[in-house]
Short mmCIF file of C-alpha atoms and ligand atoms in Angstrom, two decimals:
data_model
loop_
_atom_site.label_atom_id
_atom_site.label_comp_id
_atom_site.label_asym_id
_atom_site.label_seq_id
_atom_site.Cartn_x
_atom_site.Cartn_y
_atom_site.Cartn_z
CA UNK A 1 -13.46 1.94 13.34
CA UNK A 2 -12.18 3.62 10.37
CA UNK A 3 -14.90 6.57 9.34
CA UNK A 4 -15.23 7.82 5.63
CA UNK A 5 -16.11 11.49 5.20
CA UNK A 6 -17.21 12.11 1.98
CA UNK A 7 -19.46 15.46 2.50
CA UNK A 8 -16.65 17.97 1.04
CA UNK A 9 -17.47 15.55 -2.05
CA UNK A 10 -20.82 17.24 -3.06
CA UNK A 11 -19.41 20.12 -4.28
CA UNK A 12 -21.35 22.57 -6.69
CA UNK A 13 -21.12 21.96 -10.05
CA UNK A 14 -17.92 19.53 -10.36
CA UNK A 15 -18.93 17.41 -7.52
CA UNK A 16 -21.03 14.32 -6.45
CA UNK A 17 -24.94 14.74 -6.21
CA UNK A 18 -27.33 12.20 -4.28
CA UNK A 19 -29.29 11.62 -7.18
CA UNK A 20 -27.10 10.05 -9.10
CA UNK A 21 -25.69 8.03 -6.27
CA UNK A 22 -29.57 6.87 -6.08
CA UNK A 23 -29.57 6.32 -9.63
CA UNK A 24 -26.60 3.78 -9.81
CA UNK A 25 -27.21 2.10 -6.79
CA UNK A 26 -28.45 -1.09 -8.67
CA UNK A 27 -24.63 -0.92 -10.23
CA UNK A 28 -22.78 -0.59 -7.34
CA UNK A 29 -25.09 -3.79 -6.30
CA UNK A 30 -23.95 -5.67 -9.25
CA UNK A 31 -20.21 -4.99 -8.61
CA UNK A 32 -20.68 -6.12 -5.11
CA UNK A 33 -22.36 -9.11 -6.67
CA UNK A 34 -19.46 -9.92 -9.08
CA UNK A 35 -17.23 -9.52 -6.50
CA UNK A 36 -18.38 -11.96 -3.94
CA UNK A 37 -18.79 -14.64 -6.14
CA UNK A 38 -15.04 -14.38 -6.64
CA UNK A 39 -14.84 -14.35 -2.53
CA UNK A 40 -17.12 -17.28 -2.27
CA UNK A 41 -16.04 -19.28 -5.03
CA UNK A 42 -12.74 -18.80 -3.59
CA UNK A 43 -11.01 -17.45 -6.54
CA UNK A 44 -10.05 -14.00 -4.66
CA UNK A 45 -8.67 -14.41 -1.24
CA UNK A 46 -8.70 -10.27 -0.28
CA UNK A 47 -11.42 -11.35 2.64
CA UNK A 48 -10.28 -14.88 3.33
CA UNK A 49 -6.76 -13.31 3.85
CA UNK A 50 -8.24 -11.35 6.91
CA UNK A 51 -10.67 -14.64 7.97
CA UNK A 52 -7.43 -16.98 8.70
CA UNK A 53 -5.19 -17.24 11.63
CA UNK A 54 -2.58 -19.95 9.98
CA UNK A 55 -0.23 -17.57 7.89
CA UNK A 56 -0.56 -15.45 11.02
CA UNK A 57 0.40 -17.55 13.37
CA UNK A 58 3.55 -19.13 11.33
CA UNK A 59 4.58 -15.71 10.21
CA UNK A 60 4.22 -14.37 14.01
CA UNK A 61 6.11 -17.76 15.11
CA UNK A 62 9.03 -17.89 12.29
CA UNK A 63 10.00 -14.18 13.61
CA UNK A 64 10.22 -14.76 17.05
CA UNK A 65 12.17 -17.44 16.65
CA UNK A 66 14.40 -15.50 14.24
CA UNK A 67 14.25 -11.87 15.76
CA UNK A 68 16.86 -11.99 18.31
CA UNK A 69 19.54 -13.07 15.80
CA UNK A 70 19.61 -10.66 13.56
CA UNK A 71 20.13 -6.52 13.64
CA UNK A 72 19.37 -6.34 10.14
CA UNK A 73 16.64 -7.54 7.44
CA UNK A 74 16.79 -6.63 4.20
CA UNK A 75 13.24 -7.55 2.13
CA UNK A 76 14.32 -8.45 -1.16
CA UNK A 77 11.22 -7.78 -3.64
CA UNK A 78 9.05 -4.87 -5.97
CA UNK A 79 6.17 -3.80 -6.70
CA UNK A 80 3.60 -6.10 -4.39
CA UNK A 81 5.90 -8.07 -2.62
CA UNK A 82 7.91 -4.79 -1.22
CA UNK A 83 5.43 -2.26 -1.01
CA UNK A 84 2.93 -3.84 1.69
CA UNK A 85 5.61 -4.65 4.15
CA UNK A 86 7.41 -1.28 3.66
CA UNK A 87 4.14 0.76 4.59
CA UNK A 88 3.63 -1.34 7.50
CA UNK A 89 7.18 -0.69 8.93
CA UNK A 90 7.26 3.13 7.31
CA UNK A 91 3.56 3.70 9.59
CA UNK A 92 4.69 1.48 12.64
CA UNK A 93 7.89 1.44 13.59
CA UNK A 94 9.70 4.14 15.21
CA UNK A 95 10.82 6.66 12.48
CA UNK A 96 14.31 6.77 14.13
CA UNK A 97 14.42 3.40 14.82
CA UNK A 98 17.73 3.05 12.67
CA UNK A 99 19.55 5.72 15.30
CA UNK A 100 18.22 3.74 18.43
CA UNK A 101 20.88 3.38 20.88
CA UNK A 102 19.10 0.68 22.73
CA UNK A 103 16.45 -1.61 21.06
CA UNK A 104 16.28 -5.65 20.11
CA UNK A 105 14.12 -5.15 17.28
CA UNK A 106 16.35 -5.47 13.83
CA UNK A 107 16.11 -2.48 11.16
CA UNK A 108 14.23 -3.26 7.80
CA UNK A 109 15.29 -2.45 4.40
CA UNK A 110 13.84 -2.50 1.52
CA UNK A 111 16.04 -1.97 -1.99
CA UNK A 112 12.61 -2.06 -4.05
CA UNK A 113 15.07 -1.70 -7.19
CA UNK A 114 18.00 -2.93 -9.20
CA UNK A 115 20.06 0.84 -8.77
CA UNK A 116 23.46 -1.11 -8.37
CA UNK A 117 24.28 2.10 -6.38
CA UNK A 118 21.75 1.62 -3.73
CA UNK A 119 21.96 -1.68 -3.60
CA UNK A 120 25.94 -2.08 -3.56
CA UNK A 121 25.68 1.05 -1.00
CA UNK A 122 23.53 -1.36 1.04
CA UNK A 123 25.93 -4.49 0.85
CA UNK A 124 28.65 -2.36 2.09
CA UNK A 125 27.32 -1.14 5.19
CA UNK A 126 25.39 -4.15 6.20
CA UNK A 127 26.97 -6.37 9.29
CA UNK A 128 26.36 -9.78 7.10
CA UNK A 129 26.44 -12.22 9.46
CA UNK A 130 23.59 -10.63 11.65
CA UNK A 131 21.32 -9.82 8.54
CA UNK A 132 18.43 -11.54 7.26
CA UNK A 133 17.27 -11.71 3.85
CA UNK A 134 13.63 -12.39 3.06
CA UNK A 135 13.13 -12.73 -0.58
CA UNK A 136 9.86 -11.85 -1.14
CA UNK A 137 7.85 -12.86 -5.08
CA UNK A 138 5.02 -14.68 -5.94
CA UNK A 139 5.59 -15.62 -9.47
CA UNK A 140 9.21 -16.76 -8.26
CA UNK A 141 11.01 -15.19 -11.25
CA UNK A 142 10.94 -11.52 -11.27
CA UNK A 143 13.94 -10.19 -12.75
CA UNK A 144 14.73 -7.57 -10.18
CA UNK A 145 13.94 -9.89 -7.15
CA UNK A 146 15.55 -12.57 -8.91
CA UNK A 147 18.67 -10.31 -9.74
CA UNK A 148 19.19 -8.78 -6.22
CA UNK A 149 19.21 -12.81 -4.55
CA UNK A 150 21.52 -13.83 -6.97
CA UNK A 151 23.88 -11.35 -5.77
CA UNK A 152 22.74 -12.12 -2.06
CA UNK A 153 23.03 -15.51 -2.23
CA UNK A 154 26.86 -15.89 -3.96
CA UNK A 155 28.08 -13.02 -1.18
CA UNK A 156 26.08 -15.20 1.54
CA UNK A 157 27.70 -18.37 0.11
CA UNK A 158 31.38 -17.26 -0.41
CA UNK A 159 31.58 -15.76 3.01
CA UNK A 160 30.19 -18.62 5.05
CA UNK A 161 29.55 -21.40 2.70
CA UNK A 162 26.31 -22.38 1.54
CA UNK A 163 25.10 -24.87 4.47
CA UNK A 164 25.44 -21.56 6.83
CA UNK A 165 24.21 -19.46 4.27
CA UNK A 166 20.53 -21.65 4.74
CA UNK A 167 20.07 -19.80 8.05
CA UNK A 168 20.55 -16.46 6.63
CA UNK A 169 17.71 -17.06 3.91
CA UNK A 170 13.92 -16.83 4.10
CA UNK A 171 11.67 -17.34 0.92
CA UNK A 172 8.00 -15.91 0.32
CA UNK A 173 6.27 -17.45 -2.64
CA UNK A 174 3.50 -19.26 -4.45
CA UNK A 175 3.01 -22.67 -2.14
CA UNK A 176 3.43 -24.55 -5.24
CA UNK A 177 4.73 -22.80 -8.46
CA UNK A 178 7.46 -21.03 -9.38
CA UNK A 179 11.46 -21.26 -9.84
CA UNK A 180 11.43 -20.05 -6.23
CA UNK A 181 9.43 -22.31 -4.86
CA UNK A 182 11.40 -25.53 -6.29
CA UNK A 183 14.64 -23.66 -5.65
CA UNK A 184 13.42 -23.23 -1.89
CA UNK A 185 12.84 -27.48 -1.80
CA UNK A 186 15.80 -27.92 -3.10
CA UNK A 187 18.27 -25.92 -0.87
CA UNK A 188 16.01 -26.05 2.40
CA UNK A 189 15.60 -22.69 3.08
CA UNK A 190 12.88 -21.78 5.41
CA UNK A 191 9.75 -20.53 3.69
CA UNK A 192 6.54 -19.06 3.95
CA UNK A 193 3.28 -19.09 1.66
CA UNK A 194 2.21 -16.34 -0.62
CA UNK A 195 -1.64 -18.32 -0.81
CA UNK A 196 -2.64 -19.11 -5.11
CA UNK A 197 -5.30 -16.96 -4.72
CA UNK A 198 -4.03 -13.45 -3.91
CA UNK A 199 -2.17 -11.14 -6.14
CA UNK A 200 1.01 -9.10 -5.70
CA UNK A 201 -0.99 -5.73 -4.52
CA UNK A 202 -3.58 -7.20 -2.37
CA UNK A 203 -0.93 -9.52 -0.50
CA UNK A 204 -0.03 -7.19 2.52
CA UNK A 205 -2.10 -9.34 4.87
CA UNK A 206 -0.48 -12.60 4.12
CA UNK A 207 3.24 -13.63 5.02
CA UNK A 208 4.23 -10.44 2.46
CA UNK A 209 3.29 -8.06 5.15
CA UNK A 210 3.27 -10.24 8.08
CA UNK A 211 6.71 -11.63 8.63
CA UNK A 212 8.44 -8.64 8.00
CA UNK A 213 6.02 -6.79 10.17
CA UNK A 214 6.44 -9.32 13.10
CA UNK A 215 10.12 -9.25 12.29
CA UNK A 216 10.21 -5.61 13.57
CA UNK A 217 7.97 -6.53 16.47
CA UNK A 218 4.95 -5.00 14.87
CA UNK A 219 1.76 -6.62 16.49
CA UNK A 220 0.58 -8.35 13.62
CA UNK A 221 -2.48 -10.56 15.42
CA UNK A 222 -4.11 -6.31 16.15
CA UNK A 223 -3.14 -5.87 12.16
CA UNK A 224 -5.15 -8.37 11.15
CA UNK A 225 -7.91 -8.09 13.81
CA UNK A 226 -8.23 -4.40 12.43
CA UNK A 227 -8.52 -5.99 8.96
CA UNK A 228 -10.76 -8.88 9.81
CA UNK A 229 -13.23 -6.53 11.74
CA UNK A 230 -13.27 -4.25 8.42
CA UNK A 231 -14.06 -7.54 6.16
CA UNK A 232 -16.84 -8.46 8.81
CA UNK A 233 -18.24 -5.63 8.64
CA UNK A 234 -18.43 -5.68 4.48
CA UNK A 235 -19.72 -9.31 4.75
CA UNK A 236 -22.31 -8.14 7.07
CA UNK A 237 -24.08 -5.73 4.77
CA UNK A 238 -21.30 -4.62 1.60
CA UNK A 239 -23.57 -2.04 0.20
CA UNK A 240 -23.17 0.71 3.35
CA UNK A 241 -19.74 -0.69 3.94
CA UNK A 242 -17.40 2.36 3.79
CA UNK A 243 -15.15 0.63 1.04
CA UNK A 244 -18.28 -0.08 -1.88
CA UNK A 245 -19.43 4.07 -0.85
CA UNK A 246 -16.09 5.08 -1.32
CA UNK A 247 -15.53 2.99 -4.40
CA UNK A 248 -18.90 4.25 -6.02
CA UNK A 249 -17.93 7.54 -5.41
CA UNK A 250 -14.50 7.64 -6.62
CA UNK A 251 -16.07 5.59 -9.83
CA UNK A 252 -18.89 8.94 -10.08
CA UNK A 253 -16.05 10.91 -9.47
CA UNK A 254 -14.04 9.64 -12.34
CA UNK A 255 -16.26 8.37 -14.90
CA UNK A 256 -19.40 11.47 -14.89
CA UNK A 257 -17.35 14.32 -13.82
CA UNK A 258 -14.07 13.76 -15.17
CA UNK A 259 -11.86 13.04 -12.15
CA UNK A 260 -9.19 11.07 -13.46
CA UNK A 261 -6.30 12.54 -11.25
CA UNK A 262 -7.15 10.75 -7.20
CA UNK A 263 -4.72 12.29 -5.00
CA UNK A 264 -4.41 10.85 -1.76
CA UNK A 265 -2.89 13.11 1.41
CA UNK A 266 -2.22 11.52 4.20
CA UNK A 267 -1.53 14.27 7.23
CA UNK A 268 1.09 11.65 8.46
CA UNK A 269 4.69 11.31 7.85
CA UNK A 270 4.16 7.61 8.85
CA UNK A 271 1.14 6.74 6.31
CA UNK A 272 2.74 8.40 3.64
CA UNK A 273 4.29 5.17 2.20
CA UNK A 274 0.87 4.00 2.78
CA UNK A 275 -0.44 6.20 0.12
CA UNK A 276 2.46 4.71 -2.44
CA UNK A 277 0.85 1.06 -1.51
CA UNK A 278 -2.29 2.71 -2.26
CA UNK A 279 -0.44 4.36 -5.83
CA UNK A 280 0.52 0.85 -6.49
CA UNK A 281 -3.21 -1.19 -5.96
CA UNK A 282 -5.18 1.75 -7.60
CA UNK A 283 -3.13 2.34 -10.45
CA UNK A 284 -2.14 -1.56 -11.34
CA UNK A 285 -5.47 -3.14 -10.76
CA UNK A 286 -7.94 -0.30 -12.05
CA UNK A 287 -5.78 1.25 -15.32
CA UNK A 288 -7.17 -1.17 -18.07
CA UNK A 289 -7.36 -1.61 -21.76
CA UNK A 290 -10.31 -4.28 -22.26
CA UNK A 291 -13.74 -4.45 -20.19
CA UNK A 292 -14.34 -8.03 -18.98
CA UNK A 293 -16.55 -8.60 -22.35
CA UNK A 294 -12.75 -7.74 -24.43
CA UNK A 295 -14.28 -4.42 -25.58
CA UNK A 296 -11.80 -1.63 -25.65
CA UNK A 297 -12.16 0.76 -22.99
CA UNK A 298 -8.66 2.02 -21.85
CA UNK A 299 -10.02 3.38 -18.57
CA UNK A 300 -9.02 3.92 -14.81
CA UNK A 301 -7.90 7.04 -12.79
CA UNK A 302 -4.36 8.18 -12.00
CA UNK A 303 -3.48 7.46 -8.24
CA UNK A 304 -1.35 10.30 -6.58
CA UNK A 305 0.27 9.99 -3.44
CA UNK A 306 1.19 13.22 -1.58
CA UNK A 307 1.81 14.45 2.26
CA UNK A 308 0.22 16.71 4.24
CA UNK A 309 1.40 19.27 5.15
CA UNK A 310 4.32 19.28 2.70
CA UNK A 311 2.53 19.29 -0.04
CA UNK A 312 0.58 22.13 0.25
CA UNK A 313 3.94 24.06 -0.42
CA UNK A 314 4.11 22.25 -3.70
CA UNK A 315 0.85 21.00 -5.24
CA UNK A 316 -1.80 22.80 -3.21
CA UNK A 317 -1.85 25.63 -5.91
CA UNK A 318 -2.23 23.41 -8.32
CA UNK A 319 -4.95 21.66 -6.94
CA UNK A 320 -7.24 24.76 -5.69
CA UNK A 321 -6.35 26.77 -8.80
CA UNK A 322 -5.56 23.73 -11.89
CA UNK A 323 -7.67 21.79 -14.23
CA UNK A 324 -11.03 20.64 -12.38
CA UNK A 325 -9.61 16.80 -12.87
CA UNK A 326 -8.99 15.50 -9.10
CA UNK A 327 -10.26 14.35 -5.96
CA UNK A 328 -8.13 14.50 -3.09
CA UNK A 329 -8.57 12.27 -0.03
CA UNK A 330 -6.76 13.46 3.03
CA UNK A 331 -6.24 11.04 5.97
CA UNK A 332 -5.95 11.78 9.30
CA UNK A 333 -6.50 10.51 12.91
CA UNK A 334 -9.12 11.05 15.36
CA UNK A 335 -6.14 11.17 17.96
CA UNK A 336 -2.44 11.81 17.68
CA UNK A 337 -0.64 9.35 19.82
CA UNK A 338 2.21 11.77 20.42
CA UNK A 339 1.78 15.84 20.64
CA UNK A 340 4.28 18.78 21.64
CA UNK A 341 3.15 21.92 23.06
CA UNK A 342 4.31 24.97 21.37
CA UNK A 343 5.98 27.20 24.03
CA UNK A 344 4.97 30.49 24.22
CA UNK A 345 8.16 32.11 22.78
CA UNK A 346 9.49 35.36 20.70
CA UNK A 347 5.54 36.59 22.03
CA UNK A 348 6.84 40.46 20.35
CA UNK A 349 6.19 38.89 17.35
CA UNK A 350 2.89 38.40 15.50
CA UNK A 351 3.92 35.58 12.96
CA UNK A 352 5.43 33.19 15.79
CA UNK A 353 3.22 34.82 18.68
CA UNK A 354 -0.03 33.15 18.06
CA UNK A 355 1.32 29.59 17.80
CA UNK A 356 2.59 29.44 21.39
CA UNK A 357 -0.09 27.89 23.46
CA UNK A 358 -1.09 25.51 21.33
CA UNK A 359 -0.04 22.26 19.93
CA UNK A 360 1.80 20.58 16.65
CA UNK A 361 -1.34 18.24 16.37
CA UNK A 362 -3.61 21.44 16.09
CA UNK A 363 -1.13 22.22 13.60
CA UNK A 364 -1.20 19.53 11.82
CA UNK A 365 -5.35 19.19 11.83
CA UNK A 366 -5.80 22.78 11.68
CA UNK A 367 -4.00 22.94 8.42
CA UNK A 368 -5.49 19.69 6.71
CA UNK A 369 -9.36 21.12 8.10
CA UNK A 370 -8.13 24.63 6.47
CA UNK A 371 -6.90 23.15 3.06
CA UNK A 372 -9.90 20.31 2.70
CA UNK A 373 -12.26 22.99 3.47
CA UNK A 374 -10.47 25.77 1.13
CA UNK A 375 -10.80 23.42 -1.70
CA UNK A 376 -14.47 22.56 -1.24
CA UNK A 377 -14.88 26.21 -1.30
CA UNK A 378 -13.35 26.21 -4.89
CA UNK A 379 -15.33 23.52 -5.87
CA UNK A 380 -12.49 20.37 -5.53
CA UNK A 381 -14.04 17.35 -4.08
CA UNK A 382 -12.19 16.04 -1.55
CA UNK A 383 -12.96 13.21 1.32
CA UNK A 384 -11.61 12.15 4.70
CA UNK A 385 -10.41 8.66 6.06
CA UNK A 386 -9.78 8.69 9.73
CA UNK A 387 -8.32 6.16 11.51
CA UNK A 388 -8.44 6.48 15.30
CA UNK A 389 -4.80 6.86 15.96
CA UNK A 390 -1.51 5.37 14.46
CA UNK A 391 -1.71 1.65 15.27
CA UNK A 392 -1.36 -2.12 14.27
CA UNK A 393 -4.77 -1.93 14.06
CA UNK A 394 -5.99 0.93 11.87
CA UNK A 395 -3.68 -0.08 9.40
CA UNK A 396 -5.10 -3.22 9.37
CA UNK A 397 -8.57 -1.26 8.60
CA UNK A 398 -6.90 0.72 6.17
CA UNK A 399 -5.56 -2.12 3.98
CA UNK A 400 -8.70 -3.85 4.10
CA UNK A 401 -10.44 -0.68 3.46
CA UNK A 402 -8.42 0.16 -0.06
CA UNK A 403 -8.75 -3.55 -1.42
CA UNK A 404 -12.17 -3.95 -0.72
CA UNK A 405 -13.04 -0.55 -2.37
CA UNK A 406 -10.60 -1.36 -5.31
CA UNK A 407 -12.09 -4.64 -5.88
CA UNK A 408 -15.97 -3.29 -5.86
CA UNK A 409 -14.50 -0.49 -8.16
CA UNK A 410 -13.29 -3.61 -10.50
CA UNK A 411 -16.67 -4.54 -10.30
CA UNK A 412 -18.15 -0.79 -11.49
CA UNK A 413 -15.58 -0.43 -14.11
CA UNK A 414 -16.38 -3.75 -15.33
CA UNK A 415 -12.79 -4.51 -15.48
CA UNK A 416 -10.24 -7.45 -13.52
CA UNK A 417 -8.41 -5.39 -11.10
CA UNK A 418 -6.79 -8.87 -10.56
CA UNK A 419 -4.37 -9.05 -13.52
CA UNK A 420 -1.91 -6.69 -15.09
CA UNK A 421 -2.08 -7.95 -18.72
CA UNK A 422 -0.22 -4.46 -19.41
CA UNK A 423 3.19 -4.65 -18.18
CA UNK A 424 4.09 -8.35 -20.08
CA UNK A 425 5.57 -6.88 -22.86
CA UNK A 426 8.33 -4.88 -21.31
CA UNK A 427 8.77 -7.88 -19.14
CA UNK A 428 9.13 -9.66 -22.73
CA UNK A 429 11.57 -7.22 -24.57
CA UNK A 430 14.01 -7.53 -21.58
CA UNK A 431 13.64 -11.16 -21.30
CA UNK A 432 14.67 -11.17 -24.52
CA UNK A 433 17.31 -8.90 -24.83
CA UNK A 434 19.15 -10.18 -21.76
CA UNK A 435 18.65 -13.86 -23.54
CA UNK A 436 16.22 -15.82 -21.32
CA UNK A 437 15.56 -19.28 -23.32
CA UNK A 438 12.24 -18.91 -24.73
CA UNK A 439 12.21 -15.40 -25.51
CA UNK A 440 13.88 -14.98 -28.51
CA UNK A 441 11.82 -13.87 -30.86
CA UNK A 442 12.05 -10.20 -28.48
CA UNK A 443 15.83 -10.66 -28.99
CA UNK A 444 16.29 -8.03 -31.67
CA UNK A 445 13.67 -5.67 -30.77
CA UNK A 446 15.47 -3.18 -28.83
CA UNK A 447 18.48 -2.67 -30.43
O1 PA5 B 1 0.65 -6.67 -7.91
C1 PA5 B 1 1.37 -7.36 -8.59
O2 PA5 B 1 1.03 -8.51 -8.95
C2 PA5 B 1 2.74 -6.89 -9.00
O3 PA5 B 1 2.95 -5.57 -8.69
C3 PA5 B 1 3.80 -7.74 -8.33
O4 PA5 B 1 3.69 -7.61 -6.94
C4 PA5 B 1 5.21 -7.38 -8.77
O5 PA5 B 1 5.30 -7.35 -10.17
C5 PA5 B 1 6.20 -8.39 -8.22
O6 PA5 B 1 5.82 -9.68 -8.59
P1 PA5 B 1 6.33 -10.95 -7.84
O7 PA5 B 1 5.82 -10.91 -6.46
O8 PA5 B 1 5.80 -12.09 -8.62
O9 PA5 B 1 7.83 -10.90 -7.86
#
């Protein structure tokens, strides 16, 4: 199971103390409180998601019907709906995979933007006939989703007409609502559900993360076991689950001893775009203006996502020797599923020398052990997720893991981390300058 070390947390002076985790106990209790009525009353699926084998099972079918046929899929979607199934393939798929001589499984791609130059750059070198495109929004309408299948979609339809175009075409969205969804009915595409009651963020365990996933022969049924055994384990008793003692932590962290700055390090190349999911969920669904009574509160702490080692030859300094305003939460494994011995080479030599003999994993942990404990030593509170090795199924844990501590830290905050009230208006002014009916009175504001 995934294990949360947070004893490099109690830090003299800027860090945690057990007192006052003591002391708030009855809070964290109430958040947990708050939050499972939402999971019960059905009104927040983050659990459910994990509970369900039917989105699972047509996701995992739909791609292996689909796999063989195409070399290429391109995910079109931002934010939520891009984000999820990027980390998944970023962690799980070989990081070469794109220079494999010999493999069935398709390469993914995923534009996450409206650069023309990336995304024209991707048209050009894309075989078209053997690509897939999974458009990928639950609202149905976001302009850069919407944008990037327009463009799709006339290409598709001008080279092969639009009857042969319906095989090329896979849509994600709300079961029900949306322009995407009656779109979808009308041109029979084939389609998969993003369920009502799951946002953007939090949607990496439904067909978001899942089709894609399965697409590039990730083992999606281990993804979500690793998930569902994390949400059994919260159901079973949520106040020692990992996720609420993180989340009360972080919320101590942040709130009494002015952490606002929570880096996150994985010591992976492969979870590093796991750490810009996690940028993404902590960022969008804790930064707030109003407390869930409307009072003002403009609160939540600034997500960082950074790589170990790499980092430490660019923000380490910084975060040993700057303002006393982070945590830092490194990730690692318990086991690295592939090592290389260091040959015992240029031995004349006392800088290269003492590395031969030993491995790049020692490296690797050696390095993130050195800087998590060189920080505590300056008083930085720092933690540790470890996930047993690189797999469908700790990632599963870790998803879980980050949206059931974001959601109890909703609770804490005494915010919705299920909304994002905050980003309308820009959505407005562009609506309205690019002349979308019903947005007019945003027409003139920008000019
Ligand atoms: O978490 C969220 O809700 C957002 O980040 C969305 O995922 C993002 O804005 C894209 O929205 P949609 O999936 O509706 O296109």
């Amino acid at each position: 199971m995934l294990r949360y070390d947070p004893s490099h947390l109690f830090v003299e002076e800027h860090g945690l103390s057990e007192e006052e985790i003591g002391t708030t106990r009855k809070e964290l209790e109430h958040a947990i409180t708050w939050f499972m009525e939402l999971h019960t009353s059905g009104r927040v699926g983050i659990v459910d998601l994990a509970l369900r084998d039917d989105l699972l099972d047509q996701s995992a079918e739909l791609a292996s019907e689909l796999r063989a046929r195409f070399d290429d899929v391109v995910v079109l979607g931002i934010g939520g709906s891009s984000l999820g199934p990027h980390a998944i393939y970023a962690a799980l798929q070989h990081p070469y995979h794109h220079l494999l001589k010999e493999t069935d499984l398709p390469r993914l791609h995923f534009p996450d933007n409206v650069d023309p130059h990336t995304f024209t750059s991707l048209l050009d070198v894309l075989n078209l006939e053997r690509t897939l495109f999974v458009v990928i929004t639950k609202s149905g309408g976001t302009a850069e989703t919407a944008s990037q299948f327009m463009i799709v979609y006339k290409l598709l339809e001008k080279t092969y007409g639009a009857a042969a175009a319906r095989s090329q075409i896979i849509t994600i969205t709300d079961p029900q609502k949306g322009n995407l969804r009656a779109l979808t009915s009308e041109m029979g595409w084939k389609s998969l559900p993003v369920p009502e009651y799951i946002e953007g963020r939090f949607s990496v365990l439904s067909p978001v993360g899942l089709f894609p996933a399965a697409m590039a022969g990730v083992d999606v049924s281990s993804m979500i076991a690793g998930a569902r055994d994390m949400a059994r384990q919260f159901l079973d008793d949520p106040v020692s689950h990992p996720a609420s003692v993180a989340a009360q932590h972080y919320w101590l962290l942040h709130t009494r001893h002015g952490k606002s700055v929570h880096v996150l390090m994985p010591y992976s190349d492969g979870l590093y775009f796991t750490a810009q999911w996690f940028m993404q969920l902590w960022g969008e669904s804790l930064g707030k203006r109003v407390d869930n009574n409307g009072r003002e509160i403009f609160t939540g702490p600034t997500p960082v996502a950074v790589r170990g080692t790499t980092d430490q030859h660019s923000q380490l300094q910084l975060y040993i020797e700057g303002p006393f305003d982070k945590v830092i939460t490194f990730m690692a494994f318990e086991k690295h599923e592939s090592d290389v011995k260091i040959p015992n080479v240029f031995k004349h030599l006392d800088s290269y020398s003492y590395l031969g003999g030993h491995t790049m994993g020692e490296l690797f942990d050696t390095e993130r052990r050195a800087t998590a404990l060189s920080l505590f030593r300056e008083r930085r509170p720092n933690a540790t997720v470890y996930l047993s090795k690189l797999d469908a199924y700790s990632l599963g844990q870790v998803f879980m893991f980050y949206e059931l501590a974001t959601a109890v830290s909703g609770g804490l905050y005494h915010i919705n981390p299920f909304n994002q009230p905050g980003v309308e208006h820009g959505k407005k002014l562009t609506y309205g300058a690019l002349g979308r009916p019903g947005f007019e009175e945003f027409a003139g504001l920008m000019k």
